[in-house]
Short mmCIF file of C-alpha atoms and ligand atoms in Angstrom, two decimals:
data_model
loop_
_atom_site.label_atom_id
_atom_site.label_comp_id
_atom_site.label_asym_id
_atom_site.label_seq_id
_atom_site.Cartn_x
_atom_site.Cartn_y
_atom_site.Cartn_z
CA UNK Q 12 2.83 -14.85 14.82
CA UNK Q 13 -0.10 -13.38 12.91
CA UNK Q 14 -1.18 -14.52 9.46
CA UNK Q 15 -2.64 -11.12 8.79
CA UNK Q 16 -0.89 -10.02 5.63
CA UNK Q 17 -1.64 -8.30 2.37
CA UNK Q 18 -4.93 -6.67 1.50
CA UNK Q 19 -7.60 -6.92 4.17
CA UNK Q 20 -10.77 -8.66 3.09
CA UNK Q 21 -13.60 -6.37 4.11
CA UNK Q 22 -16.91 -8.23 4.29
CA UNK Q 23 -19.06 -5.56 5.91
CA UNK Q 24 -22.46 -4.44 4.62
CA UNK Q 25 -21.19 -1.31 2.92
CA UNK Q 26 -19.07 0.27 1.78
CA UNK Q 27 -18.67 -2.85 -0.31
CA UNK Q 28 -15.69 -4.02 -2.36
CA UNK Q 29 -14.98 -1.50 -5.11
CA UNK Q 30 -14.01 -2.89 -8.52
CA UNK Q 31 -10.48 -1.86 -9.55
CA UNK Q 32 -12.03 -0.58 -12.78
CA UNK Q 33 -14.22 1.84 -10.81
CA UNK Q 34 -11.30 3.07 -8.71
CA UNK Q 35 -9.13 3.54 -11.81
CA UNK Q 36 -11.90 5.40 -13.62
CA UNK Q 37 -12.06 7.83 -10.69
CA UNK Q 38 -8.33 8.50 -10.70
CA UNK Q 39 -8.09 11.53 -12.97
CA UNK Q 40 -7.44 15.23 -13.07
CA UNK Q 41 -10.18 17.84 -12.88
CA UNK Q 42 -11.87 18.42 -16.25
CA UNK Q 43 -13.76 21.41 -17.59
CA UNK Q 44 -17.15 21.21 -15.88
CA UNK Q 45 -18.91 23.60 -18.26
CA UNK Q 46 -18.55 21.68 -21.51
CA UNK Q 47 -17.15 18.51 -22.98
CA UNK Q 48 -16.85 14.98 -21.63
CA UNK Q 49 -17.98 15.69 -18.06
CA UNK Q 50 -21.19 17.34 -19.19
CA UNK Q 51 -21.98 14.47 -21.55
CA UNK Q 52 -21.21 11.99 -18.79
CA UNK Q 53 -23.55 13.66 -16.28
CA UNK Q 54 -26.47 13.64 -18.70
CA UNK Q 55 -25.64 10.09 -19.78
CA UNK Q 56 -26.11 9.07 -16.12
CA UNK Q 57 -29.52 10.78 -16.05
CA UNK Q 58 -30.45 8.65 -19.08
CA UNK Q 59 -29.15 5.40 -17.64
CA UNK Q 60 -30.27 5.61 -14.02
CA UNK Q 61 -33.99 4.80 -14.49
CA UNK Q 62 -33.20 1.24 -15.57
CA UNK Q 63 -31.22 0.66 -12.35
CA UNK Q 64 -34.47 1.09 -10.39
CA UNK Q 65 -36.50 -0.64 -13.13
CA UNK Q 66 -38.55 2.37 -14.00
CA UNK Q 67 -39.40 4.00 -17.29
CA UNK Q 68 -41.71 6.68 -15.90
CA UNK Q 69 -39.68 7.59 -12.79
CA UNK Q 70 -37.32 10.56 -12.81
CA UNK Q 71 -33.87 10.11 -11.26
CA UNK Q 72 -32.24 12.70 -9.03
CA UNK Q 73 -28.65 12.62 -7.82
CA UNK Q 74 -27.36 14.29 -4.68
CA UNK Q 75 -23.82 14.66 -3.41
CA UNK Q 76 -24.31 12.85 -0.11
CA UNK Q 77 -24.52 9.48 1.58
CA UNK Q 78 -27.83 7.65 1.89
CA UNK Q 79 -29.01 9.97 4.65
CA UNK Q 80 -28.88 12.93 2.26
CA UNK Q 81 -30.96 11.00 -0.27
CA UNK Q 82 -33.50 10.25 2.50
CA UNK Q 83 -33.67 13.99 3.20
CA UNK Q 84 -34.16 14.80 -0.48
CA UNK Q 85 -37.02 12.31 -0.71
CA UNK Q 86 -38.77 13.70 2.38
CA UNK Q 87 -38.31 17.39 1.67
CA UNK Q 88 -39.56 17.24 -1.91
CA UNK Q 89 -42.74 15.26 -1.25
CA UNK Q 90 -44.02 15.92 2.30
CA UNK Q 91 -45.37 18.82 4.34
CA UNK Q 92 -45.48 19.76 8.01
CA UNK Q 93 -48.34 17.97 9.71
CA UNK Q 94 -48.53 15.17 7.13
CA UNK Q 95 -49.20 11.79 8.71
CA UNK Q 96 -46.86 9.03 7.53
CA UNK Q 97 -46.67 5.36 8.46
CA UNK Q 98 -43.25 3.79 8.98
CA UNK Q 99 -43.17 0.03 8.52
CA UNK Q 100 -40.53 -1.05 11.01
CA UNK Q 101 -38.40 -4.04 10.17
CA UNK Q 102 -35.17 -3.04 11.84
CA UNK Q 103 -33.23 0.12 12.33
CA UNK Q 104 -33.33 2.09 9.12
CA UNK Q 105 -37.01 2.76 8.36
CA UNK Q 106 -37.52 4.25 11.87
CA UNK Q 107 -34.41 6.42 11.39
CA UNK Q 108 -35.81 7.69 8.10
CA UNK Q 109 -39.10 8.39 9.89
CA UNK Q 110 -37.26 10.24 12.67
CA UNK Q 111 -35.71 12.48 10.02
CA UNK Q 112 -39.18 13.29 8.68
CA UNK Q 113 -40.40 13.96 12.24
CA UNK Q 114 -37.67 16.59 12.68
CA UNK Q 115 -39.23 18.45 9.79
CA UNK Q 116 -42.64 18.44 11.47
CA UNK Q 117 -44.14 15.33 9.87
CA UNK Q 118 -46.32 13.20 12.14
CA UNK Q 119 -44.82 9.73 12.22
CA UNK Q 120 -46.66 6.58 13.19
CA UNK Q 121 -44.82 3.25 13.36
CA UNK Q 122 -46.12 -0.22 12.60
CA UNK Q 123 -43.88 -2.22 14.94
CA UNK Q 124 -42.15 -5.51 14.23
CA UNK Q 125 -40.17 -8.11 16.18
CA UNK Q 126 -36.79 -7.45 14.44
CA UNK Q 127 -36.63 -11.08 13.30
CA UNK Q 128 -39.14 -11.01 10.48
CA UNK Q 129 -40.42 -8.94 7.59
CA UNK Q 130 -43.21 -6.38 7.77
CA UNK Q 131 -46.43 -8.07 8.92
CA UNK Q 132 -48.63 -7.83 5.81
CA UNK Q 133 -51.87 -8.58 7.65
CA UNK Q 134 -51.22 -5.90 10.25
CA UNK Q 135 -50.33 -3.45 7.46
CA UNK Q 136 -53.46 -4.31 5.47
CA UNK Q 137 -55.58 -3.86 8.60
CA UNK Q 138 -54.06 -0.41 9.24
CA UNK Q 139 -54.64 0.64 5.64
CA UNK Q 140 -58.21 -0.65 5.80
CA UNK Q 141 -58.80 1.35 8.98
CA UNK Q 142 -57.68 4.58 7.30
CA UNK Q 143 -61.07 5.44 5.80
CA UNK Q 144 -60.31 9.17 5.93
CA UNK Q 145 -57.18 8.59 3.85
CA UNK Q 146 -54.99 10.42 6.36
CA UNK Q 147 -51.86 8.40 5.64
CA UNK Q 148 -49.89 10.57 3.25
CA UNK Q 149 -46.96 8.22 2.77
CA UNK Q 150 -45.66 4.76 3.64
CA UNK Q 151 -41.94 4.50 4.48
CA UNK Q 152 -40.31 1.08 4.29
CA UNK Q 153 -36.95 -0.50 3.45
CA UNK Q 154 -36.36 -3.19 0.85
CA UNK Q 155 -33.60 -4.66 3.04
CA UNK Q 156 -32.79 -3.61 6.58
CA UNK Q 157 -29.04 -3.73 7.04
CA UNK Q 158 -29.25 -4.31 10.81
CA UNK Q 159 -31.65 -7.27 10.88
CA UNK Q 160 -30.88 -8.41 7.28
CA UNK Q 161 -34.57 -8.86 6.58
CA UNK Q 162 -35.84 -8.35 3.04
CA UNK Q 163 -39.39 -7.06 2.88
CA UNK Q 164 -41.93 -8.12 0.28
CA UNK Q 165 -42.22 -4.74 -1.42
CA UNK Q 166 -44.41 -6.16 -4.19
CA UNK Q 167 -46.94 -7.45 -1.65
CA UNK Q 168 -46.90 -4.19 0.34
CA UNK Q 169 -47.59 -2.27 -2.87
CA UNK Q 170 -50.42 -4.65 -3.68
CA UNK Q 171 -52.07 -3.96 -0.31
CA UNK Q 172 -52.11 -0.25 -1.18
CA UNK Q 173 -53.42 -0.83 -4.68
CA UNK Q 174 -56.11 -3.32 -3.57
CA UNK Q 175 -57.34 -0.76 -1.04
CA UNK Q 176 -57.08 1.95 -3.69
CA UNK Q 177 -55.14 3.96 -1.11
CA UNK Q 178 -53.41 7.12 -2.41
CA UNK Q 179 -50.46 7.15 0.05
CA UNK Q 180 -47.06 7.70 -1.53
CA UNK Q 181 -45.14 4.44 -1.43
CA UNK Q 182 -41.54 5.29 -0.45
CA UNK Q 183 -38.90 2.57 -0.40
CA UNK Q 184 -35.33 2.76 0.93
CA UNK Q 185 -33.25 0.47 -1.28
CA UNK Q 186 -29.91 1.78 -0.03
CA UNK Q 187 -28.72 -1.59 1.25
CA UNK Q 188 -29.50 -3.76 -1.69
CA UNK Q 189 -30.29 -2.01 -4.96
CA UNK Q 190 -28.42 -4.15 -7.49
CA UNK Q 191 -28.50 -7.18 -5.12
CA UNK Q 192 -32.11 -7.99 -4.19
CA UNK Q 193 -34.78 -8.00 -6.88
CA UNK Q 194 -36.55 -4.65 -7.07
CA UNK Q 195 -39.09 -3.44 -9.64
CA UNK Q 196 -40.08 0.19 -9.09
CA UNK Q 197 -42.78 0.47 -11.79
CA UNK Q 198 -44.20 -3.03 -11.60
CA UNK Q 199 -44.57 -2.85 -7.81
CA UNK Q 200 -46.15 0.60 -7.78
CA UNK Q 201 -43.33 2.34 -5.91
CA UNK Q 202 -43.42 6.16 -5.88
CA UNK Q 203 -40.04 6.94 -4.33
CA UNK Q 204 -36.93 4.79 -4.52
CA UNK Q 205 -33.87 5.83 -2.52
CA UNK Q 206 -30.33 4.46 -2.92
CA UNK Q 207 -26.71 5.27 -2.20
CA UNK Q 208 -23.61 4.61 -4.25
CA UNK Q 209 -21.53 2.49 -1.88
CA UNK Q 210 -23.36 -0.79 -1.47
CA UNK Q 211 -24.76 -2.79 -4.37
CA UNK Q 212 -23.81 -0.06 -6.82
CA UNK Q 213 -20.06 -0.48 -6.24
CA UNK Q 214 -19.09 3.22 -6.14
CA UNK Q 215 -17.44 4.86 -3.10
CA UNK Q 216 -19.77 6.64 -0.65
CA UNK Q 217 -20.75 10.15 -1.62
CA UNK Q 218 -23.51 9.90 -4.21
CA UNK Q 219 -27.18 9.51 -3.28
CA UNK Q 220 -30.06 8.69 -5.63
CA UNK Q 221 -33.79 9.31 -5.55
CA UNK Q 222 -36.18 8.12 -8.24
CA UNK Q 223 -39.58 9.84 -8.28
CA UNK Q 224 -42.71 8.45 -9.95
CA UNK Q 225 -45.17 10.80 -11.68
CA UNK Q 226 -47.25 10.69 -8.46
CA UNK Q 227 -44.22 11.72 -6.41
CA UNK Q 228 -43.52 14.54 -8.85
CA UNK Q 229 -47.13 15.68 -8.43
CA UNK Q 230 -46.69 15.62 -4.63
CA UNK Q 231 -43.67 17.90 -5.08
CA UNK Q 232 -45.96 20.71 -6.17
CA UNK Q 233 -47.59 21.00 -2.74
CA UNK Q 234 -44.71 19.82 -0.51
CA UNK Q 235 -43.83 22.54 1.99
CA UNK Q 236 -40.65 21.01 3.38
CA UNK Q 237 -38.69 22.11 0.31
CA UNK Q 238 -35.29 23.55 1.22
CA UNK Q 239 -32.50 25.35 -0.54
CA UNK Q 240 -30.17 22.50 -1.31
CA UNK Q 241 -32.18 19.34 -1.96
CA UNK Q 242 -34.95 21.10 -3.93
CA UNK Q 243 -35.82 19.29 -7.11
CA UNK Q 244 -36.71 22.49 -9.02
CA UNK Q 245 -33.31 23.35 -10.56
CA UNK Q 246 -32.43 19.66 -10.83
CA UNK Q 247 -35.67 18.84 -12.67
CA UNK Q 248 -34.90 20.53 -16.00
CA UNK Q 249 -31.25 21.43 -15.69
CA UNK Q 250 -29.72 23.75 -18.24
CA UNK Q 251 -26.27 22.90 -16.97
CA UNK Q 252 -24.54 20.30 -14.85
CA UNK Q 253 -24.28 23.00 -12.22
CA UNK Q 254 -28.06 22.86 -11.78
CA UNK Q 255 -28.24 19.07 -11.88
CA UNK Q 256 -26.15 18.99 -8.69
CA UNK Q 257 -27.05 22.38 -7.21
CA UNK Q 258 -23.39 23.28 -7.49
CA UNK Q 259 -20.13 21.69 -8.59
CA UNK Q 260 -20.67 18.10 -9.80
CA UNK Q 261 -19.12 15.07 -8.05
CA UNK Q 262 -16.65 14.54 -10.88
CA UNK Q 263 -14.86 11.40 -9.70
CA UNK Q 264 -18.11 9.74 -8.65
CA UNK Q 265 -19.65 10.27 -12.07
CA UNK Q 266 -16.71 8.53 -13.75
CA UNK Q 267 -16.92 5.75 -11.17
CA UNK Q 268 -20.66 5.38 -11.62
CA UNK Q 269 -20.39 5.06 -15.40
CA UNK Q 270 -17.82 2.31 -14.96
CA UNK Q 271 -20.04 0.50 -12.43
CA UNK Q 272 -23.07 0.68 -14.73
CA UNK Q 273 -20.90 -0.63 -17.59
CA UNK Q 274 -19.80 -3.52 -15.39
CA UNK Q 275 -23.46 -4.34 -14.63
CA UNK Q 276 -24.33 -4.22 -18.34
CA UNK Q 277 -21.37 -6.43 -19.28
CA UNK Q 278 -22.47 -9.05 -16.76
CA UNK Q 279 -25.82 -9.24 -18.54
CA UNK Q 280 -27.82 -6.56 -16.78
CA UNK Q 281 -29.61 -6.58 -13.45
CA UNK Q 282 -31.17 -10.01 -13.94
CA UNK Q 283 -27.73 -11.59 -14.17
CA UNK Q 284 -26.45 -9.54 -11.24
CA UNK Q 285 -29.43 -10.59 -9.10
CA UNK Q 286 -28.90 -14.26 -10.03
CA UNK Q 287 -25.25 -14.09 -8.97
CA UNK Q 288 -26.23 -12.49 -5.66
CA UNK Q 289 -28.83 -15.21 -5.08
CA UNK Q 290 -26.28 -17.96 -5.77
CA UNK Q 291 -23.63 -16.45 -3.49
CA UNK Q 292 -26.14 -15.64 -0.73
CA UNK Q 293 -27.25 -19.26 -0.99
CA UNK Q 294 -23.70 -20.35 -0.14
CA UNK Q 295 -23.59 -18.04 2.88
CA UNK Q 296 -26.98 -19.24 4.06
CA UNK Q 297 -25.91 -22.88 3.61
CA UNK Q 298 -22.84 -22.26 5.76
CA UNK Q 299 -24.80 -20.62 8.57
CA UNK Q 300 -27.43 -23.35 8.44
CA UNK Q 301 -24.69 -25.93 8.91
CA UNK Q 302 -22.86 -24.04 11.64
CA UNK Q 303 -26.06 -23.41 13.60
CA UNK Q 304 -26.47 -24.97 17.04
CA UNK Q 305 -28.74 -24.23 20.00
CA UNK Q 306 -25.98 -22.53 21.97
CA UNK Q 307 -23.99 -21.14 19.03
CA UNK Q 308 -24.68 -19.37 15.76
CA UNK Q 309 -28.13 -18.92 14.23
CA UNK Q 310 -29.92 -16.75 11.65
CA UNK Q 311 -31.52 -13.57 12.89
CA UNK Q 312 -34.14 -13.92 10.15
CA UNK Q 313 -35.95 -17.22 10.50
CA UNK Q 314 -38.11 -17.17 7.36
CA UNK Q 315 -35.86 -18.22 4.47
CA UNK Q 316 -37.92 -16.17 1.98
CA UNK Q 317 -37.30 -12.99 4.02
CA UNK Q 318 -33.50 -13.21 3.96
CA UNK Q 319 -31.65 -10.62 1.91
CA UNK Q 320 -29.17 -11.52 -0.80
CA UNK Q 321 -26.99 -8.57 0.25
CA UNK Q 322 -26.38 -8.92 3.98
CA UNK Q 323 -26.82 -11.57 6.68
CA UNK Q 324 -27.07 -10.94 10.43
CA UNK Q 325 -25.86 -13.93 12.45
CA UNK Q 326 -26.82 -14.27 16.12
CA UNK Q 327 -23.94 -15.64 18.14
CA UNK Q 328 -25.58 -17.29 21.19
CA UNK Q 329 -22.88 -18.21 23.72
CA UNK Q 330 -20.07 -17.16 21.35
CA UNK Q 331 -18.58 -13.71 21.98
CA UNK Q 332 -18.97 -11.74 18.72
CA UNK Q 333 -16.37 -9.17 19.75
CA UNK Q 334 -13.77 -11.91 20.19
CA UNK Q 335 -14.85 -13.59 16.95
CA UNK Q 336 -14.54 -10.42 14.90
CA UNK Q 337 -11.37 -9.39 16.70
CA UNK Q 338 -9.56 -12.68 16.13
CA UNK Q 339 -10.67 -12.84 12.49
CA UNK Q 340 -9.37 -9.32 11.92
CA UNK Q 341 -6.19 -9.39 14.00
CA UNK Q 342 -5.22 -12.95 13.15
CA UNK Q 343 -6.27 -13.21 9.54
CA UNK Q 344 -7.16 -9.80 8.09
CA UNK Q 345 -10.88 -10.47 7.68
CA UNK Q 346 -13.17 -7.59 8.62
CA UNK Q 347 -16.72 -8.63 9.58
CA UNK Q 348 -19.65 -6.32 10.23
CA UNK Q 349 -20.56 -5.71 13.84
CA UNK Q 350 -24.09 -6.37 15.06
CA UNK Q 351 -26.15 -3.17 15.19
CA UNK Q 352 -29.65 -2.35 16.36
CA UNK Q 353 -31.45 -4.22 19.09
CA UNK Q 354 -31.03 -7.74 17.73
CA UNK Q 355 -28.69 -8.92 20.51
CA UNK Q 356 -25.20 -10.43 20.25
CA UNK Q 357 -24.46 -10.76 16.56
CA UNK Q 358 -22.13 -10.15 13.66
CA UNK Q 359 -23.00 -9.40 10.05
CA UNK Q 360 -21.62 -10.49 6.72
CA UNK Q 361 -21.94 -8.12 3.78
CA UNK Q 362 -22.29 -9.94 0.46
CA UNK Q 363 -23.17 -7.16 -1.92
CA UNK Q 364 -21.94 -5.75 -5.18
CA UNK Q 365 -18.56 -6.76 -6.59
CA UNK Q 366 -18.60 -10.22 -5.03
CA UNK Q 367 -17.30 -13.57 -6.26
CA UNK Q 368 -16.96 -17.16 -4.95
CA UNK Q 369 -13.37 -16.72 -3.70
CA UNK Q 370 -14.49 -13.71 -1.64
CA UNK Q 371 -17.44 -15.64 -0.19
CA UNK Q 372 -15.48 -18.84 0.46
CA UNK Q 373 -12.54 -16.89 1.87
CA UNK Q 374 -14.84 -15.06 4.26
CA UNK Q 375 -16.64 -18.22 5.33
CA UNK Q 376 -13.42 -20.23 5.63
CA UNK Q 377 -11.85 -17.58 7.83
CA UNK Q 378 -14.95 -17.44 10.03
CA UNK Q 379 -14.87 -21.22 10.39
CA UNK Q 380 -11.15 -21.19 11.26
CA UNK Q 381 -11.84 -18.55 13.90
CA UNK Q 382 -14.72 -20.56 15.36
CA UNK Q 383 -12.40 -23.56 15.60
CA UNK Q 384 -9.71 -21.46 17.27
CA UNK Q 385 -12.28 -20.34 19.82
CA UNK Q 386 -13.47 -23.90 20.40
CA UNK Q 387 -16.94 -22.58 19.59
CA UNK Q 388 -19.93 -24.89 19.12
CA UNK Q 389 -20.53 -25.73 15.45
CA UNK Q 390 -23.08 -28.04 13.86
CA UNK Q 391 -20.69 -29.00 11.06
CA UNK Q 392 -18.50 -27.50 8.38
CA UNK Q 393 -20.27 -24.51 6.91
CA UNK Q 394 -17.45 -24.13 4.41
CA UNK Q 395 -18.11 -27.61 3.02
CA UNK Q 396 -21.80 -26.78 2.65
CA UNK Q 397 -21.00 -23.46 0.95
CA UNK Q 398 -18.52 -25.10 -1.41
CA UNK Q 399 -21.08 -27.75 -2.35
CA UNK Q 400 -23.63 -25.01 -3.03
CA UNK Q 401 -21.25 -23.00 -5.20
CA UNK Q 402 -20.10 -26.18 -6.96
CA UNK Q 403 -23.56 -26.58 -8.41
CA UNK Q 404 -22.96 -23.47 -10.52
CA UNK Q 405 -19.46 -24.31 -11.77
C1 PLP T 12 -26.54 2.07 4.65
C2 PLP T 12 -28.00 2.31 4.80
C3 PLP T 12 -28.52 3.58 5.07
C4 PLP T 12 -27.65 4.76 5.37
O1 PLP T 12 -26.83 5.08 4.32
P1 PLP T 12 -25.61 6.10 4.57
O2 PLP T 12 -24.92 6.13 3.26
O3 PLP T 12 -24.79 5.50 5.67
O4 PLP T 12 -26.18 7.39 4.95
C5 PLP T 12 -29.89 3.73 5.10
N1 PLP T 12 -30.71 2.69 4.90
C6 PLP T 12 -30.25 1.46 4.66
C7 PLP T 12 -31.21 0.35 4.43
C8 PLP T 12 -28.88 1.23 4.61
O5 PLP T 12 -28.41 0.00 4.37
#
């Protein structure tokens, strides 16, 4: 007998759970794309997007793509062949973004990390200090790395650049956790913010976002990697929706995005959304803390301050993560994220976006039941710890 029944609970780090309201808003016939509601909607999104990245001076760009397409847009509109950029490694995604830039002829240097902690601020400051000739054209870093589940201190990294009065463009990939982890584009001196629709922003994959500061817009003028499709020029001052998207607009996604932004506003804005993510991540962290044993589960990220509120990578020690995920999925209909990158045997829990206590406790309870079924080592009941944590907010 299997208890797997009904809707699967998918607790992977993106695509995240989509609100029914978003899915319903997307379920509609094709409208006129030259005038009327769709046109108003597209320009309404242009008006509303800056606040999502906490910028008033940054300009938002949308691209019909996943996060990789938004990465490409950010690179091609700001960098040139032969530019020297520094990638701050903290997992898998910043190096992949750097590799994309390298394909275009950018010289990429990497500040390495140990995959279990955030960017080393002292090592970064030393590298910036050493760059007396100001050769570093840009810094590429992620807010949260979805493989290691580390959250970098973007504010502190920005402060290193400002204290050194270094002109490098500060480019931050927020794809994993915009709308989950605190992020302040203007206040932290960020020049490029990149995001995708399908994680914290609760819209199906297919829409990418880039926010450009005035400094990034100035860099556009001399960038020589500009290409036909991602070029900001027609998108900058669009006369029609057709120019905003360099072609036919992503109609369903625009309706979905408006609904998602309404949902964020109704909750009380980003501050309220961040607080909910912190509370629910606290429950997940409490469970893992309690489960942890020397030969069993443990956090990949050891420093509590460097753990993301959107995703958690759990090392599995002597426990087989393939069996754990398989039994949870086949036996109970819970889908967990597989471990990716070079962090060793692991699984990941996504806790981003449209997330509530029943989702979190259901995920944790099913993991605990699976651990028991496997006779796996466990320090104690993680579910009890998570419930106690969530109880403090009820
Ligand atoms: C998901 C993710 C990406 C890639 O996004 P796609 O939509 O899969 O292209 C890049 N960076 C980070 C940090 C991510 O979490």
